[in-house]
GROMACS .gro file of C-alpha atoms in nm:
model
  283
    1UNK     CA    1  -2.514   1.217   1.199
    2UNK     CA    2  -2.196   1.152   1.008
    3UNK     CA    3  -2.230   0.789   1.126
    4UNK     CA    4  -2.603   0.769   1.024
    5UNK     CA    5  -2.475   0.884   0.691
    6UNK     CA    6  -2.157   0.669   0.684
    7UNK     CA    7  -2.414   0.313   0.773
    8UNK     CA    8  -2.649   0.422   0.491
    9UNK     CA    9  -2.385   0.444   0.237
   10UNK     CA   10  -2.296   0.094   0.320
   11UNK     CA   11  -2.633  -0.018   0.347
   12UNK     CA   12  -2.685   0.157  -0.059
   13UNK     CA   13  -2.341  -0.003  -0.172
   14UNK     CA   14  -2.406  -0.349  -0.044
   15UNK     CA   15  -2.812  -0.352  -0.197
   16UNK     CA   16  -2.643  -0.232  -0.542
   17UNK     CA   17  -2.364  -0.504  -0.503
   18UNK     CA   18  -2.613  -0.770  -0.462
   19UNK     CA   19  -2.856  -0.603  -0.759
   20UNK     CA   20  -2.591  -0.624  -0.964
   21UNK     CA   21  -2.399  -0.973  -0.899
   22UNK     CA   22  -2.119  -0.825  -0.716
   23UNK     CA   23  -1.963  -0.870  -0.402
   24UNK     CA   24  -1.975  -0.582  -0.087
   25UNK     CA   25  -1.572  -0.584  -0.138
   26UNK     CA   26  -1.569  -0.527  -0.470
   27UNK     CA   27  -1.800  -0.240  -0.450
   28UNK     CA   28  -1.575  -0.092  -0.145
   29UNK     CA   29  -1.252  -0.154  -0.364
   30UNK     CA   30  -1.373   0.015  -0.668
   31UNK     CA   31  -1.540   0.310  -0.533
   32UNK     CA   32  -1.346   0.402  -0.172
   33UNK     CA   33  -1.096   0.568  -0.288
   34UNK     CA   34  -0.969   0.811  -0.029
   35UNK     CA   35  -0.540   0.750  -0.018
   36UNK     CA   36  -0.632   0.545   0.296
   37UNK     CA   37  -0.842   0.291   0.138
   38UNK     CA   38  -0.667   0.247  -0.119
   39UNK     CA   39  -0.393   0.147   0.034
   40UNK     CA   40  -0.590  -0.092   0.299
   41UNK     CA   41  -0.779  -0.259  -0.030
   42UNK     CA   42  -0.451  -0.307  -0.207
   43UNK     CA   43  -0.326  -0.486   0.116
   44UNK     CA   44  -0.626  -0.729   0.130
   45UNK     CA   45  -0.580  -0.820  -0.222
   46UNK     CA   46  -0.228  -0.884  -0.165
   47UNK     CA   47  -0.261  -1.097   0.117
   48UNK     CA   48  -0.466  -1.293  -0.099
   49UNK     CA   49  -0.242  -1.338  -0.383
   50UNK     CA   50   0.059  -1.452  -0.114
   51UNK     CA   51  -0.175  -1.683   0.083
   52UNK     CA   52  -0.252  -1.817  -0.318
   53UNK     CA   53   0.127  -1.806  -0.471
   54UNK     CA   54   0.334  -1.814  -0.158
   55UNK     CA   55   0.565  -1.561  -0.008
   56UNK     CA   56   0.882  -1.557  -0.193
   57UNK     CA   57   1.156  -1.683   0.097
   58UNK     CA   58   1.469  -1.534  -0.110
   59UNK     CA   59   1.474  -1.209   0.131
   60UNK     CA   60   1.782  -1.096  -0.023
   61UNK     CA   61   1.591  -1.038  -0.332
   62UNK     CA   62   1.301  -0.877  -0.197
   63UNK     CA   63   1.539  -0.635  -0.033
   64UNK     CA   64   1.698  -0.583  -0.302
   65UNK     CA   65   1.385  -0.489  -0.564
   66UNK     CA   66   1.250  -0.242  -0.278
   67UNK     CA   67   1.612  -0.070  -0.309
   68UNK     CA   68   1.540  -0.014  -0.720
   69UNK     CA   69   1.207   0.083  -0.648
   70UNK     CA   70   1.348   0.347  -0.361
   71UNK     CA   71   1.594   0.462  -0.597
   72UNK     CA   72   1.321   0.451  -0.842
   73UNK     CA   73   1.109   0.700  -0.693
   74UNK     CA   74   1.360   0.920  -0.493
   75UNK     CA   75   1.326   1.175  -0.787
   76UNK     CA   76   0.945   1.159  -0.770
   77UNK     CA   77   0.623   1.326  -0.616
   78UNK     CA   78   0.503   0.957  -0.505
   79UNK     CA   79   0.214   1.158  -0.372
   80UNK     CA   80   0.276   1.066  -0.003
   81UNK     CA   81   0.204   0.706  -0.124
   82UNK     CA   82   0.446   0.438   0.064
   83UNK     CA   83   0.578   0.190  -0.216
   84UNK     CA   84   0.651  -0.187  -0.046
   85UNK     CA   85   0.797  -0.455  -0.308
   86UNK     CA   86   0.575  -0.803  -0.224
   87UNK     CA   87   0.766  -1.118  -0.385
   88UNK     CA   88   0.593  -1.409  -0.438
   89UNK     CA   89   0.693  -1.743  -0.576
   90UNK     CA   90   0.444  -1.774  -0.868
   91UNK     CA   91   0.647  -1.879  -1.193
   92UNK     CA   92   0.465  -1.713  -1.450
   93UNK     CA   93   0.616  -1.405  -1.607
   94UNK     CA   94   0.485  -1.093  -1.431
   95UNK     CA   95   0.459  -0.828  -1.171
   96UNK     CA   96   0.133  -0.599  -1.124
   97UNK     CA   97  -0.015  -0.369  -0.843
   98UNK     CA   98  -0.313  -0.386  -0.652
   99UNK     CA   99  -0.237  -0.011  -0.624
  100UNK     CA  100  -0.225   0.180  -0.296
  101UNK     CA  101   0.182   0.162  -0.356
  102UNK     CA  102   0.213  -0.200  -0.356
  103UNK     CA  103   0.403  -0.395  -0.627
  104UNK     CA  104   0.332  -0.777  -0.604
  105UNK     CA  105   0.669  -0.929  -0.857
  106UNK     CA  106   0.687  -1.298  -0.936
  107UNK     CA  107   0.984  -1.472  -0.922
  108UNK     CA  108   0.919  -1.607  -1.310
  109UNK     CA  109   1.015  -1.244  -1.402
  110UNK     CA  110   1.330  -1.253  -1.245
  111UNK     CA  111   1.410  -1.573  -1.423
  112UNK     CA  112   1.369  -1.403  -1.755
  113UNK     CA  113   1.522  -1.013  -1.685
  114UNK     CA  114   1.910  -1.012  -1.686
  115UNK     CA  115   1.984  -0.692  -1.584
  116UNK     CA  116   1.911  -0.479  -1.290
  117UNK     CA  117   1.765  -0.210  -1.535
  118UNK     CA  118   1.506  -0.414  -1.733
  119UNK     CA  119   1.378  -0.539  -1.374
  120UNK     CA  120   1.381  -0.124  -1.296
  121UNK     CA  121   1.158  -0.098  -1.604
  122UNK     CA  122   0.977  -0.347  -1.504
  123UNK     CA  123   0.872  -0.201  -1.157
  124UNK     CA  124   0.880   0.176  -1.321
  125UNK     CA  125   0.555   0.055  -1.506
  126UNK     CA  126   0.418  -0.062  -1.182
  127UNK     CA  127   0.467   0.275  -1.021
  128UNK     CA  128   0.312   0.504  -1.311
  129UNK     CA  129   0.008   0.259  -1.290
  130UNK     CA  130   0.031   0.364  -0.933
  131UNK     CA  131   0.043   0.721  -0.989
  132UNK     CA  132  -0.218   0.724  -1.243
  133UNK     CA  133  -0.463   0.494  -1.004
  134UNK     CA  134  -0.483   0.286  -1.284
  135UNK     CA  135  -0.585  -0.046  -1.045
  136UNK     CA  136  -0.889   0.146  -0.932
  137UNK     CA  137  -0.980   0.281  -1.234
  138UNK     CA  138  -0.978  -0.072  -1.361
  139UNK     CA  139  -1.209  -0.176  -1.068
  140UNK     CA  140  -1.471   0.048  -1.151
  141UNK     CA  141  -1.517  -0.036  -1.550
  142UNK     CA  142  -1.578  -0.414  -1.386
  143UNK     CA  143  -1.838  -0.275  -1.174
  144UNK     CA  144  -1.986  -0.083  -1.442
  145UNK     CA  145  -1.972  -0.379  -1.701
  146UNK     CA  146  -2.189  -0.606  -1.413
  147UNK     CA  147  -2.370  -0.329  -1.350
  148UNK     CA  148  -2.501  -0.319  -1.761
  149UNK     CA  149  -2.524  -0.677  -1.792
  150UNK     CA  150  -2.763  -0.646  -1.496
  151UNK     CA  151  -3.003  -0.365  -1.636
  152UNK     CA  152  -2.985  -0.578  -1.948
  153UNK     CA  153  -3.097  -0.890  -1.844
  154UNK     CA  154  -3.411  -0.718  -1.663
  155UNK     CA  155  -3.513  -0.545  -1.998
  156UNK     CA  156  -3.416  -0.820  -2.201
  157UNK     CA  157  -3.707  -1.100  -2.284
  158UNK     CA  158  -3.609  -1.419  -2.181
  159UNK     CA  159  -3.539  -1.540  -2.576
  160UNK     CA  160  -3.305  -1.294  -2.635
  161UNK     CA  161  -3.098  -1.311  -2.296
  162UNK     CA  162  -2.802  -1.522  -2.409
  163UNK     CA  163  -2.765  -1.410  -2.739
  164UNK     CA  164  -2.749  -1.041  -2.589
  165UNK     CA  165  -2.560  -1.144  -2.376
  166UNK     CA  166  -2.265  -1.307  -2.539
  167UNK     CA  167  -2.252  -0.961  -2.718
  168UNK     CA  168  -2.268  -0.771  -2.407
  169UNK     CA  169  -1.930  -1.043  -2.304
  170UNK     CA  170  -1.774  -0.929  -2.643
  171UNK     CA  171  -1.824  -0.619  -2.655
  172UNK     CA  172  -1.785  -0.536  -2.261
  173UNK     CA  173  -1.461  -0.717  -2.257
  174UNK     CA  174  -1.337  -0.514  -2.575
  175UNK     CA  175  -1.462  -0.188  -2.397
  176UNK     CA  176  -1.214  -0.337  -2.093
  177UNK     CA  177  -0.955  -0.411  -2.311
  178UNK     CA  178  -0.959  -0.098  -2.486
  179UNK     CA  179  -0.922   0.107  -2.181
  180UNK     CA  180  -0.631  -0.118  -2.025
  181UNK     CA  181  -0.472  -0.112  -2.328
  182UNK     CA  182  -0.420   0.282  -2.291
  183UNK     CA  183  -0.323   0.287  -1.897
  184UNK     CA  184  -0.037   0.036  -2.018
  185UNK     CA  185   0.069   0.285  -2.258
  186UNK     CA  186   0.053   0.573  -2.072
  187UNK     CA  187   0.302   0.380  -1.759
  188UNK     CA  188   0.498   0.248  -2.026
  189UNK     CA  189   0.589   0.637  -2.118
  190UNK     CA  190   0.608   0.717  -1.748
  191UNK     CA  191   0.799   0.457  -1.719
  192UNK     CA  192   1.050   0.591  -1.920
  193UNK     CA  193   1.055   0.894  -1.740
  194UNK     CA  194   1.117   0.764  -1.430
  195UNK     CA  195   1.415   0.536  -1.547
  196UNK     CA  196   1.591   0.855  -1.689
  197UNK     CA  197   1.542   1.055  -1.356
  198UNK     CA  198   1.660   0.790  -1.157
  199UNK     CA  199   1.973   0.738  -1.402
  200UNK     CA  200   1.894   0.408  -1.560
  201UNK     CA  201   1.934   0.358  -1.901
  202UNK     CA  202   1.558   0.453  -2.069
  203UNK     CA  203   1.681   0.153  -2.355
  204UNK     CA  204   1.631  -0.108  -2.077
  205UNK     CA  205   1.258  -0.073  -2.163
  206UNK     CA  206   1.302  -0.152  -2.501
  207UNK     CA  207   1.485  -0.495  -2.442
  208UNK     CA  208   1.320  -0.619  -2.159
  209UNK     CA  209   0.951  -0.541  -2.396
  210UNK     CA  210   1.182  -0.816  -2.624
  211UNK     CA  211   1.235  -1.073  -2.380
  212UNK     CA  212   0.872  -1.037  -2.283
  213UNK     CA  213   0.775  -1.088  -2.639
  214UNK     CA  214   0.988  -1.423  -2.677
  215UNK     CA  215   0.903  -1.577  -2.353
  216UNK     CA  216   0.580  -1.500  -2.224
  217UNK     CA  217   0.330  -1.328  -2.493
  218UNK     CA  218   0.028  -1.473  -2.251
  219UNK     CA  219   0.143  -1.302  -1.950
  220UNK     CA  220   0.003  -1.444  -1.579
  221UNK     CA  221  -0.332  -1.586  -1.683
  222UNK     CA  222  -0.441  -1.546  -1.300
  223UNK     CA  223  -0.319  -1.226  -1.260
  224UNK     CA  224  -0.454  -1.070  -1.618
  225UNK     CA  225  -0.786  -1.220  -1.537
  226UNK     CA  226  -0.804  -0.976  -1.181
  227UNK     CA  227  -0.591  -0.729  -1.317
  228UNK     CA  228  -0.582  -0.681  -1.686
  229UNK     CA  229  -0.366  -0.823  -1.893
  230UNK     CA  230  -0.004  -0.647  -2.026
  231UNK     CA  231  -0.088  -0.662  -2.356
  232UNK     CA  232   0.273  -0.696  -2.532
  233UNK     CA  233   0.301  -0.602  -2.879
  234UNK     CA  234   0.517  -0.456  -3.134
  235UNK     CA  235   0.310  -0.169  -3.103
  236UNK     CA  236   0.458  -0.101  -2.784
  237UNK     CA  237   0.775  -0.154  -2.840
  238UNK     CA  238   0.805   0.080  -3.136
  239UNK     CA  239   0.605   0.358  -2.926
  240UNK     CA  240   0.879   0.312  -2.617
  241UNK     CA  241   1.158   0.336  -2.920
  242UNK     CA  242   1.014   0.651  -3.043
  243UNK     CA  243   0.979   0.775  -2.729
  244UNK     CA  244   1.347   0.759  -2.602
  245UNK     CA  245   1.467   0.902  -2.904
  246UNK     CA  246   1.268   1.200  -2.954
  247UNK     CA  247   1.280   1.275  -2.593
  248UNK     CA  248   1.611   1.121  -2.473
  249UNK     CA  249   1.797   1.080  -2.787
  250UNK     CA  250   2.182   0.910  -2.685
  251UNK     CA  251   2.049   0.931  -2.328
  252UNK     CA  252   2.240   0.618  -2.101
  253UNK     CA  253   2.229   0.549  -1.811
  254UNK     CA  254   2.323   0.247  -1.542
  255UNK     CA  255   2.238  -0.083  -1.672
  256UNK     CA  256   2.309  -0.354  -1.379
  257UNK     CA  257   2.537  -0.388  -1.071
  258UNK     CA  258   2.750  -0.642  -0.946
  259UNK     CA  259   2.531  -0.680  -0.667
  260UNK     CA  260   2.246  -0.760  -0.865
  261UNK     CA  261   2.386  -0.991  -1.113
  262UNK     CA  262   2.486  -1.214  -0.769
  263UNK     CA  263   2.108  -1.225  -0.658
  264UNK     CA  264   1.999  -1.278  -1.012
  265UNK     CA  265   2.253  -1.585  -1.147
  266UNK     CA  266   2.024  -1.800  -0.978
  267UNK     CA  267   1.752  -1.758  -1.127
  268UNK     CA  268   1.905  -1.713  -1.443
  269UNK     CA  269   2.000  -2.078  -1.388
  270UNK     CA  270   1.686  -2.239  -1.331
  271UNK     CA  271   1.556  -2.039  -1.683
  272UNK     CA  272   1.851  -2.298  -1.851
  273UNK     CA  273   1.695  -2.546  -1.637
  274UNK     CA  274   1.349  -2.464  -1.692
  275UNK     CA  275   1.435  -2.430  -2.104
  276UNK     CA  276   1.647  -2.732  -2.115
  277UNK     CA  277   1.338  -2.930  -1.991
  278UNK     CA  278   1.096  -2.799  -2.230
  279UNK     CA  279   1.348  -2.859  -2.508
  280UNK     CA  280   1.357  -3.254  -2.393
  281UNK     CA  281   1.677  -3.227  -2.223
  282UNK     CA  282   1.778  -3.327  -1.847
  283UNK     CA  283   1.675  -3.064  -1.616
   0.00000   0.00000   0.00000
């Protein structure tokens, strides 16, 4: 019986996927969402993003950001979710999560944090999205924007499909925006939280938010596109300001390590390089 039930389920999802324009995998990703298939989604969308970027080969790294990240969430009820760093060679500025406890960082970030705690902010974020399910949260409001557009068009006379539908693309993409633009919030305050449990200093969010803001205010095209973009704004930056000192007023904590400053001069070298050639100057 359970199997009968289990095969008609599938058989429903995959008639709605094709009714509405999306794929069976997108309708399994959105809407399983049991701690197990979470986590097996968020490894098939990682292995797509390393088979697209590239594995990072710089193992001493990738050892090194699952060691913040264990520290990271030592103080934590992770839920019984595994966290597992994935590095990947992609330049652009950014890290994200599929969810299911993976955190996918790109080596661009590295080449633009300089210390051990604005990387620890970095990946803090990643875990309250995590935490919160954010990813599949996300996956759903696509599903539900296809599935509008879909019941639209089939009401909609033919004359009045595209101009509907460019304001269905505005205003479904605001809707999406609106609704990322919160979850980024709210892990940007958890992610404060979790840098003062773990003994980092909470101000690390605050700068790296500023080096963010002078390097890359576009983010990973690719990745906002899939993921949703990390929106970066003063806005933000004020709200994490406020935050710390209401709530952690002269609150420190550790900054970097001499272990981490080794494994990041390199890449803080090929930023020079990288910004010498932009500026016209020999690489």
């Amino acid at each position: 019986m359970n199997y009968l039930l289990e095969q008609e389920k599938v058989h429903f999802r995959n008639s709605m996927a094709k009714s509405i324009g999306a794929t069976p995998g997108e309708m399994q990703r959105a809407f399983e969402t049991s701690p197990d298939a979470e986590r097996r989604h968020a490894e098939e969308l990682t292995q797509m993003w390393v088979k697209k970027l590239g594995r990072s080969k710089d193992k001493a790294m990738q050892a090194e950001l699952q060691s913040v990240v264990d520290r990271l969430i030592e103080p934590l009820n992770t839920q019984g979710i595994d966290f597992k760093v994935v590095l990947v060679k992609e330049q652009q500025i950014n890290a994200f999560t599929p969810g299911g406890g993976i955190i996918v960082v790109q080596e661009g970030l590295l080449m633009y944090c300089d210390t051990e705690g604005q990387v620890a902010a970095v990946l803090a974020h990643e875990i309250a999205h995590v935490l919160r399910h954010h990813p599949v949260k996300q996956r759903q409001i696509g599903i539900f924007r296809k599935a509008g557009r879909s019941i639209t068009n089939a009401i909609t006379p033919d004359s009045m499909q595209q101009s509907i539908g460019n304001l269905l693309r505005v205003s479904g993409g605001a809707t999406i925006n609106a609704a990322i633009r919160a979850q980024e919030r709210e892990a940007d305050s958890i992610a404060i939280d979790i840098l003062v449990a773990a003994g980092y200093d909470p101000n690390e969010m605050v700068n790296v938010q500023r080096v963010f803001m002078q390097y890359a205010p576009q983010g990973s095209r690719l990745a906002n596109m899939l993921y949703g973009s990390h929106p970066l704004s003063k806005d933000r930056m004020e709200a994490a300001i406020k935050k710390i000192g209401e709530k952690y007023p002269g609150i420190g904590g550790d900054v970097t390590s001499a272990r981490f400053e080794k494994l990041i001069a390199a890449y803080q070298e090929r930023r020079m390089k990288k910004v010498a050639s932009e500026l016209g100057g020999k690489p």
